[in-house]
Tab-separated table of C-alpha atoms in Angstrom:
chain	number	residue	atom	x	y	z
N	269	MET	CA	-30.084	-35.244	-12.505
N	270	ALA	CA	-32.623	-36.817	-14.781
N	271	GLU	CA	-35.248	-34.360	-13.689
N	272	ASP	CA	-33.075	-31.523	-14.993
N	273	SER	CA	-33.129	-32.768	-18.590
N	274	GLY	CA	-36.427	-31.066	-19.424
N	275	GLN	CA	-35.635	-27.796	-17.701
N	276	GLU	CA	-34.393	-24.734	-19.513
N	277	ARG	CA	-31.238	-22.993	-18.385
N	278	THR	CA	-32.860	-19.701	-17.477
N	279	GLU	CA	-30.964	-18.828	-14.280
N	280	GLU	CA	-27.852	-16.682	-14.187
N	281	PRO	CA	-24.756	-18.607	-13.043
N	282	THR	CA	-23.854	-18.356	-9.389
N	283	GLN	CA	-20.449	-17.200	-8.212
N	284	LYS	CA	-19.563	-20.785	-7.356
N	285	LYS	CA	-20.417	-21.905	-10.887
N	286	ARG	CA	-18.221	-19.113	-12.287
N	287	ASN	CA	-15.326	-20.043	-9.994
N	288	ASP	CA	-15.614	-23.749	-10.852
N	289	ALA	CA	-15.667	-22.939	-14.568
N	290	LYS	CA	-12.604	-20.703	-14.240
N	291	SER	CA	-10.702	-23.404	-12.343
N	292	LYS	CA	-11.375	-25.714	-15.316
N	293	GLY	CA	-10.115	-23.108	-17.780
N	294	GLN	CA	-13.614	-22.237	-19.016
N	295	VAL	CA	-13.375	-18.458	-19.385
N	296	PRO	CA	-14.407	-16.080	-22.168
N	297	ARG	CA	-11.723	-15.888	-24.842
N	298	SER	CA	-11.635	-13.913	-28.064
N	299	LYS	CA	-9.299	-15.123	-30.792
N	300	GLU	CA	-10.084	-11.941	-32.693
N	301	LEU	CA	-8.879	-9.789	-29.795
N	302	SER	CA	-5.637	-11.769	-29.622
N	303	THR	CA	-5.127	-11.602	-33.378
N	304	THR	CA	-5.851	-7.868	-33.434
N	305	LEU	CA	-3.487	-6.958	-30.592
N	306	VAL	CA	-0.654	-9.159	-31.849
N	307	THR	CA	-1.026	-7.934	-35.438
N	308	LEU	CA	-1.262	-4.260	-34.468
N	309	ALA	CA	1.714	-4.563	-32.133
N	310	GLY	CA	3.848	-6.150	-34.835
N	311	ALA	CA	2.683	-3.647	-37.456
N	312	CYS	CA	3.397	-0.646	-35.216
N	313	MET	CA	6.841	-2.028	-34.400
N	314	MET	CA	7.630	-2.455	-38.096
N	315	ALA	CA	6.201	0.958	-39.041
N	316	PHE	CA	7.899	3.030	-36.342
N	317	ALA	CA	11.149	1.060	-36.114
N	318	SER	CA	11.656	0.560	-39.851
N	319	GLN	CA	14.835	2.673	-39.881
N	320	GLY	CA	16.491	0.525	-37.233
N	321	LEU	CA	15.354	-2.671	-38.923
N	322	GLY	CA	16.626	-1.351	-42.259
N	323	GLU	CA	20.055	-0.505	-40.833
N	324	GLY	CA	20.310	-3.944	-39.252
N	325	THR	CA	19.251	-5.661	-42.471
N	326	LEU	CA	21.809	-3.694	-44.494
N	327	ARG	CA	24.509	-4.557	-41.979
N	328	LEU	CA	23.609	-8.229	-42.256
N	329	PHE	CA	23.653	-8.133	-46.090
N	330	SER	CA	26.938	-6.238	-46.151
N	331	GLN	CA	28.551	-8.751	-43.853
N	332	SER	CA	27.193	-11.677	-45.884
N	333	PHE	CA	28.690	-10.349	-49.141
N	334	SER	CA	31.904	-9.002	-47.645
N	335	GLU	CA	35.290	-10.137	-48.926
N	336	ASP	CA	35.945	-12.125	-45.748
N	337	TYR	CA	32.890	-14.269	-46.436
N	338	LEU	CA	33.351	-14.579	-50.205
N	339	THR	CA	37.022	-15.642	-50.058
N	340	ILE	CA	36.728	-18.432	-47.516
N	341	SER	CA	39.125	-21.248	-48.395
N	342	ASP	CA	38.589	-23.508	-45.396
N	343	PRO	CA	35.159	-25.204	-45.327
N	344	ALA	CA	35.553	-25.751	-41.564
N	345	GLN	CA	34.988	-22.012	-41.043
N	346	LEU	CA	31.532	-22.085	-42.594
N	347	PRO	CA	29.590	-23.355	-39.498
N	348	GLY	CA	31.089	-20.621	-37.308
N	349	LEU	CA	30.356	-17.881	-39.822
N	350	PHE	CA	26.832	-19.189	-40.363
N	351	PHE	CA	26.267	-19.222	-36.587
N	352	ASN	CA	27.434	-15.600	-36.279
N	353	MET	CA	25.033	-14.514	-39.009
N	354	LEU	CA	22.212	-16.427	-37.340
N	355	VAL	CA	22.880	-14.706	-34.007
N	356	GLU	CA	22.895	-11.268	-35.646
N	357	ALA	CA	19.636	-12.004	-37.466
N	358	LEU	CA	18.093	-13.198	-34.202
N	359	MET	CA	19.232	-10.074	-32.341
N	360	LEU	CA	17.642	-8.018	-35.114
N	361	CYS	CA	14.315	-9.799	-34.636
N	362	ILE	CA	14.289	-9.892	-30.791
N	363	PRO	CA	12.587	-6.457	-30.307
N	364	LEU	CA	9.815	-7.413	-32.729
N	365	MET	CA	9.362	-10.838	-31.097
N	366	ALA	CA	9.319	-9.270	-27.608
N	367	VAL	CA	6.581	-6.791	-28.576
N	368	VAL	CA	4.516	-9.566	-30.170
N	369	PHE	CA	4.986	-11.800	-27.099
N	370	VAL	CA	3.852	-9.064	-24.704
N	371	ALA	CA	0.831	-8.286	-26.886
N	372	SER	CA	-0.088	-11.980	-26.981
N	373	ALA	CA	0.133	-12.266	-23.182
N	374	VAL	CA	-1.958	-9.127	-22.648
N	375	ALA	CA	-4.576	-10.333	-25.129
N	376	ASN	CA	-4.932	-13.670	-23.337
N	377	VAL	CA	-5.548	-12.168	-19.901
N	378	ALA	CA	-7.448	-9.040	-20.957
N	379	LEU	CA	-10.824	-10.736	-21.314
N	380	GLY	CA	-10.954	-13.818	-19.080
N	381	GLY	CA	-8.017	-13.281	-16.767
N	382	TRP	CA	-5.115	-15.631	-16.090
N	383	THR	CA	-6.004	-19.322	-15.915
N	384	PHE	CA	-4.022	-22.540	-16.012
N	385	SER	CA	-5.767	-25.875	-16.371
N	386	LEU	CA	-4.727	-29.326	-17.525
N	387	ALA	CA	-8.231	-30.752	-17.328
N	388	PHE	CA	-9.038	-33.255	-20.080
N	389	LYS	CA	-12.468	-32.809	-21.640
N	390	PRO	CA	-13.740	-36.007	-23.332
N	391	GLU	CA	-16.515	-34.060	-25.072
N	392	ARG	CA	-13.854	-32.367	-27.187
N	393	ILE	CA	-13.296	-35.645	-29.061
N	394	ASP	CA	-16.943	-36.700	-29.127
N	395	PRO	CA	-17.908	-36.768	-32.851
N	396	VAL	CA	-21.610	-36.220	-32.090
N	397	LYS	CA	-20.954	-33.121	-30.008
N	398	GLY	CA	-18.379	-31.996	-32.545
N	399	LEU	CA	-21.017	-32.184	-35.275
N	400	GLY	CA	-23.360	-30.178	-33.059
N	401	ARG	CA	-20.725	-27.498	-32.575
N	402	LEU	CA	-20.214	-27.404	-36.337
N	403	PHE	CA	-23.819	-26.271	-36.872
N	404	SER	CA	-24.122	-24.148	-33.727
N	405	LEU	CA	-24.712	-20.421	-33.417
N	406	LYS	CA	-21.081	-19.982	-32.463
N	407	SER	CA	-19.928	-21.638	-35.697
N	408	LEU	CA	-22.285	-19.442	-37.698
N	409	VAL	CA	-20.847	-16.343	-36.042
N	410	GLU	CA	-17.310	-17.583	-36.780
N	411	LEU	CA	-18.270	-17.980	-40.461
N	412	PHE	CA	-19.594	-14.424	-40.674
N	413	LYS	CA	-16.483	-13.159	-38.869
N	414	SER	CA	-14.221	-14.876	-41.379
N	415	ILE	CA	-16.158	-13.403	-44.310
N	416	GLY	CA	-16.096	-9.994	-42.644
N	417	LYS	CA	-12.350	-10.184	-42.047
N	418	LEU	CA	-11.726	-11.200	-45.632
N	419	LEU	CA	-13.763	-8.283	-46.993
N	420	LEU	CA	-12.437	-5.649	-44.597
N	421	VAL	CA	-8.785	-6.669	-44.782
N	422	GLY	CA	-9.035	-7.030	-48.570
N	423	ALA	CA	-10.527	-3.546	-48.876
N	424	ALA	CA	-7.831	-2.141	-46.564
N	425	ALA	CA	-5.113	-3.849	-48.621
N	426	VAL	CA	-6.437	-2.350	-51.861
N	427	LEU	CA	-6.656	1.069	-50.201
N	428	GLY	CA	-3.114	0.710	-48.863
N	429	VAL	CA	-1.689	-0.171	-52.278
N	430	MET	CA	-3.493	2.792	-53.849
N	431	MET	CA	-2.159	5.147	-51.168
N	432	MET	CA	1.431	3.901	-51.478
N	433	GLN	CA	1.701	3.082	-55.175
N	434	ASP	CA	3.970	6.066	-55.852
N	435	GLN	CA	6.376	5.031	-53.065
N	436	ILE	CA	6.325	1.406	-54.221
N	437	ILE	CA	7.098	2.347	-57.824
N	438	GLY	CA	9.768	4.794	-56.631
N	439	LEU	CA	11.753	1.980	-55.016
N	440	ILE	CA	12.929	0.918	-58.491
N	441	MET	CA	14.762	4.220	-58.994
N	442	GLN	CA	16.544	4.227	-55.607
N	443	ALA	CA	19.921	2.913	-54.561
N	444	PRO	CA	19.805	-0.581	-52.989
N	445	ASP	CA	20.581	0.582	-49.435
N	446	LYS	CA	17.956	3.336	-49.478
N	447	ALA	CA	15.474	1.049	-51.239
N	448	ILE	CA	15.808	-1.552	-48.447
N	449	ARG	CA	15.168	1.046	-45.725
N	450	ASP	CA	12.198	2.564	-47.530
N	451	ALA	CA	10.789	-0.842	-48.441
N	452	LEU	CA	10.700	-1.902	-44.791
N	453	GLY	CA	8.955	1.354	-43.879
N	454	ILE	CA	6.373	0.908	-46.641
N	455	LEU	CA	5.833	-2.702	-45.613
N	456	GLY	CA	5.329	-1.685	-41.983
N	457	TRP	CA	2.764	1.020	-42.783
N	458	PHE	CA	0.984	-1.256	-45.291
N	459	PHE	CA	0.836	-3.953	-42.605
N	460	LEU	CA	-0.585	-1.423	-40.124
N	461	ILE	CA	-3.265	-0.193	-42.563
N	462	THR	CA	-4.423	-3.739	-43.327
N	463	SER	CA	-4.517	-4.526	-39.580
N	464	LEU	CA	-6.791	-1.635	-38.590
N	465	PRO	CA	-10.037	-3.296	-39.815
N	466	LEU	CA	-9.398	-6.120	-37.337
N	467	ILE	CA	-10.321	-3.663	-34.572
N	468	ILE	CA	-13.895	-3.636	-35.884
N	469	ILE	CA	-14.036	-7.448	-35.829
N	470	ALA	CA	-12.605	-7.541	-32.283
N	471	CYS	CA	-15.128	-4.960	-31.040
N	472	ILE	CA	-17.919	-7.222	-32.305
N	473	ASP	CA	-16.371	-10.489	-31.124
N	474	VAL	CA	-15.518	-9.525	-27.530
N	475	PRO	CA	-19.136	-8.745	-26.456
N	476	PHE	CA	-20.339	-11.868	-28.274
N	477	GLN	CA	-17.796	-14.101	-26.491
N	478	LYS	CA	-18.785	-12.662	-23.107
N	479	TRP	CA	-22.474	-13.167	-23.868
N	480	ASN	CA	-21.893	-16.692	-25.167
N	481	HIS	CA	-19.802	-17.611	-22.100
N	482	GLN	CA	-22.555	-16.331	-19.818
N	483	LYS	CA	-25.111	-18.331	-21.803
N	484	GLU	CA	-23.073	-21.537	-21.540
N	485	LEU	CA	-22.842	-21.152	-17.753
N	486	ARG	CA	-26.570	-20.627	-17.229
N	487	MET	CA	-28.214	-23.034	-14.820
N	488	THR	CA	-31.582	-24.691	-14.388
N	489	LYS	CA	-33.655	-23.895	-11.319
N	490	GLN	CA	-32.927	-27.384	-9.996
N	491	GLU	CA	-29.168	-26.857	-10.365
N	492	VAL	CA	-29.435	-23.631	-8.371
N	493	ARG	CA	-31.373	-25.411	-5.619
N	494	ASP	CA	-28.891	-28.301	-5.546
N	495	GLU	CA	-25.971	-25.886	-5.322
N	496	MET	CA	-27.604	-24.008	-2.459
N	497	LYS	CA	-28.031	-27.295	-0.598
N	498	GLU	CA	-24.433	-28.229	-1.274
N	499	THR	CA	-23.142	-24.808	-0.256
N	500	ASP	CA	-25.269	-24.352	2.840
N	501	GLY	CA	-24.985	-27.967	3.916
N	502	ARG	CA	-27.604	-30.339	5.248
N	503	PRO	CA	-29.666	-29.146	8.229
N	504	GLU	CA	-28.258	-31.795	10.569
N	505	VAL	CA	-24.681	-30.886	9.569
N	506	LYS	CA	-25.371	-27.182	10.034
N	507	SER	CA	-26.902	-27.899	13.437
N	508	LYS	CA	-23.855	-29.915	14.488
N	509	LEU	CA	-21.476	-27.194	13.293
N	510	ARG	CA	-23.511	-24.596	15.168
N	511	GLU	CA	-23.303	-26.668	18.335
N	512	MET	CA	-19.535	-27.023	17.967
N	513	GLN	CA	-19.136	-23.286	17.387
N	514	GLN	CA	-21.277	-22.473	20.421
N	515	ALA	CA	-19.280	-24.919	22.553
N	516	ALA	CA	-16.008	-23.319	21.450
N	517	ALA	CA	-17.415	-19.853	22.185
N	518	ARG	CA	-18.512	-20.992	25.663
N	519	ARG	CA	-15.043	-22.368	26.397
N	520	ARG	CA	-13.445	-19.064	25.405
N	521	MET	CA	-16.033	-17.205	27.476
N	522	MET	CA	-15.421	-19.343	30.564
N	523	ALA	CA	-11.667	-18.784	30.210
N	524	ASP	CA	-12.292	-15.026	30.654
N	525	VAL	CA	-14.432	-15.341	33.791
N	526	PRO	CA	-11.430	-15.571	36.206
N	527	THR	CA	-10.290	-12.104	35.018
N	528	ALA	CA	-13.652	-10.458	35.769
N	529	ASP	CA	-14.115	-7.836	38.490
N	530	VAL	CA	-17.567	-9.068	39.445
N	531	VAL	CA	-20.263	-11.584	38.490
N	532	ILE	CA	-23.811	-10.253	38.840
N	533	THR	CA	-26.529	-12.907	39.210
N	534	ASN	CA	-30.323	-13.223	39.164
N	535	PRO	CA	-29.432	-15.193	41.503
N	536	THR	CA	-30.048	-18.522	39.695
N	537	HIS	CA	-31.371	-17.878	36.182
N	538	TYR	CA	-28.916	-15.269	34.828
N	539	SER	CA	-25.236	-14.504	35.349
N	540	VAL	CA	-23.061	-11.796	33.775
N	541	ALA	CA	-19.315	-11.303	34.308
N	542	LEU	CA	-18.083	-7.693	34.052
N	543	LYS	CA	-14.639	-6.129	33.910
N	544	TYR	CA	-13.645	-2.477	34.152
N	545	ASP	CA	-10.248	-1.447	32.785
N	546	GLU	CA	-9.150	1.680	34.664
N	547	VAL	CA	-6.182	2.247	32.324
N	548	ARG	CA	-8.197	2.000	29.099
N	549	GLY	CA	-11.175	3.833	30.536
N	550	GLY	CA	-14.562	3.624	28.902
N	551	ALA	CA	-17.479	1.574	30.221
N	552	PRO	CA	-17.303	-1.881	31.832
N	553	ILE	CA	-17.198	-4.773	29.368
N	554	VAL	CA	-19.224	-7.987	29.463
N	555	LEU	CA	-16.747	-10.883	29.539
N	556	ALA	CA	-19.350	-13.640	29.843
N	557	LYS	CA	-23.073	-14.097	30.209
N	558	GLY	CA	-25.495	-16.989	30.304
N	559	ALA	CA	-28.797	-18.355	31.504
N	560	ASP	CA	-29.682	-21.452	33.537
N	561	LEU	CA	-26.901	-24.078	33.213
N	562	ILE	CA	-24.436	-21.645	31.668
N	563	ALA	CA	-25.245	-19.132	34.410
N	564	ALA	CA	-24.541	-21.809	36.993
N	565	LYS	CA	-21.232	-22.641	35.306
N	566	ILE	CA	-20.217	-18.955	35.342
N	567	ARG	CA	-20.931	-18.783	39.067
N	568	GLU	CA	-18.972	-21.984	39.620
N	569	VAL	CA	-15.892	-20.721	37.748
N	570	ALA	CA	-16.132	-17.352	39.526
N	571	GLY	CA	-16.270	-19.073	42.914
N	572	GLU	CA	-13.243	-21.239	42.113
N	573	ASN	CA	-11.239	-18.122	41.181
N	574	ASP	CA	-12.389	-15.829	44.035
N	575	VAL	CA	-14.292	-13.498	41.725
N	576	PRO	CA	-16.924	-11.581	43.751
N	577	ILE	CA	-20.525	-12.723	43.077
N	578	VAL	CA	-23.209	-10.114	43.693
N	579	GLU	CA	-26.955	-10.723	43.543
N	580	SER	CA	-28.800	-7.989	41.685
N	581	PRO	CA	-31.669	-9.617	39.760
N	582	ARG	CA	-32.870	-6.686	37.660
N	583	LEU	CA	-29.374	-5.491	36.799
N	584	ALA	CA	-28.266	-9.022	35.838
N	585	ARG	CA	-31.269	-9.417	33.586
N	586	ALA	CA	-30.792	-5.943	32.057
N	587	VAL	CA	-27.112	-6.502	31.208
N	588	TYR	CA	-27.928	-9.957	29.812
N	589	ALA	CA	-30.690	-8.521	27.603
N	590	THR	CA	-28.853	-5.472	26.262
N	591	THR	CA	-25.153	-6.292	25.909
N	592	ASP	CA	-23.294	-8.865	23.815
N	593	ILE	CA	-20.117	-10.555	24.992
N	594	GLY	CA	-17.076	-8.360	24.476
N	595	ARG	CA	-19.181	-5.160	24.311
N	596	GLU	CA	-19.487	-2.217	26.666
N	597	ILE	CA	-22.664	-1.865	28.700
N	598	PRO	CA	-25.160	0.804	27.517
N	599	GLY	CA	-25.022	4.281	28.989
N	600	GLY	CA	-28.301	3.816	30.848
N	601	LEU	CA	-26.722	1.127	33.032
N	602	TYR	CA	-23.519	3.031	33.910
N	603	LEU	CA	-24.760	4.234	37.301
N	604	ALA	CA	-26.177	0.869	38.352
N	605	VAL	CA	-23.005	-1.018	37.414
N	606	ALA	CA	-20.824	1.689	39.006
N	607	GLN	CA	-22.668	1.167	42.318
N	608	ILE	CA	-21.985	-2.577	42.151
N	609	LEU	CA	-18.294	-2.056	41.297
N	610	ALA	CA	-17.908	0.484	44.111
N	611	TYR	CA	-19.429	-2.086	46.504
N	612	VAL	CA	-16.950	-4.741	45.249
N	613	TYR	CA	-13.979	-2.404	45.774
N	614	GLN	CA	-15.208	-1.549	49.290
N	615	LEU	CA	-15.613	-5.256	49.998
N	616	ARG	CA	-12.000	-5.883	48.950
N	617	ASP	CA	-10.793	-3.076	51.234
N	618	TYR	CA	-12.807	-4.531	54.090
N	619	GLN	CA	-11.254	-7.974	53.540
N	620	ALA	CA	-7.770	-6.456	53.361
N	621	ILE	CA	-7.755	-3.912	56.211
N	622	GLY	CA	-11.049	-4.433	58.044
N	623	GLY	CA	-13.276	-1.602	59.141
N	624	GLU	CA	-17.000	-1.234	58.622
N	625	TYR	CA	-18.639	-3.885	56.457
N	626	PRO	CA	-19.995	-2.270	53.276
N	627	VAL	CA	-23.717	-2.274	52.559
N	628	GLN	CA	-24.729	-3.899	49.257
N	629	PRO	CA	-26.576	-1.394	47.061
N	630	GLU	CA	-29.857	-2.022	45.272
N	631	PRO	CA	-29.349	-0.237	41.913
N	632	ALA	CA	-32.430	0.990	40.062
N	633	VAL	CA	-32.936	-0.333	36.520
N	634	ASP	CA	-35.507	1.014	34.069
N	635	ASP	CA	-37.977	-1.445	32.610
N	636	GLU	CA	-36.893	-0.493	29.073
N	637	PHE	CA	-33.702	-2.524	29.538
N	638	LEU	CA	-35.736	-5.649	30.262
N	639	ARG	CA	-37.957	-5.556	27.170
N	640	GLY	CA	-37.911	-8.651	25.002
N	641	LEU	CA	-36.407	-10.751	27.756
N	642	HIS	CA	-38.206	-13.952	28.647
N	643	PRO	CA	-39.674	-13.480	32.129
N	644	ARG	CA	-37.952	-15.534	34.804
N	645	ALA	CA	-38.057	-15.581	38.557
N	646	GLU	CA	-36.130	-12.829	40.241
């Protein structure tokens, strides 16, 4: 929006903004962390596996200068022999490459998580924005990081040479096979020593990248308001969705009315459908409830399905006021509802086998169960 252009990005990014940025591949990344982990992994592999690498290298050299290779008379054999040497050299390097690959994968997901995006960003090729990035705070930090790496790694290299100068000079006096093994070990440890300072750079870069990513995602107050409107929806749409949800809930509620044991009415303003499960036990459950037109519909469905309808104004209002659909009635209404259910069971027995017509009870209901309920005619 045009009105956003003068606003500062002072608001923290919302979760939606973070998710959208991640889907576009915009996550915090630290090249220094990747470089450090890959370099340290390779250095450790070379330092601790130098004996194995040395043996493999000697085997490769021995095979290359063996009599079978030096006395070849048929040039057609050369491609096959070269291929065999290439395979052996590759097998020698596979452990090192595997360790480096795993370290690279871990480094990429350690900070920003796994993302995959093919989104094209035109601003990447915009020369004006590119010039702005060249003189940005991020570029300045990158410059200081490069200078810091140069100084720290250079100092570590000098220290490493000073520590290993005796071993390096001693290689001249050794036999070729032993010199190759020791040289690989020295190279691995020298590589590890010069890699250690990168940890310092990574420890500085990771917090900076997280802070910079958070700063880039900041929003203006207007953007936050617009997102809330987009997320919550327009009032008329929300109202329509609410109506549809209520209609669906009423249909489900009406579908349960035929399974009720009794419908208690006001008699016209309120209706509640109750069911008591003797096997499950517990208190009776409210299957449906409603006022006015919905109450009339509950009575209509109950009548069509031969569900007993009992008039008990105060009890109907109390159950309506205190109990949600699908919930058990409160303990204070147990006795009143039990009297109604007992009357319904007696009425069924009367209809089945005759006898004395049962008298409808008038259960007592405390006023506390009617609090907060809009007064209606009883």
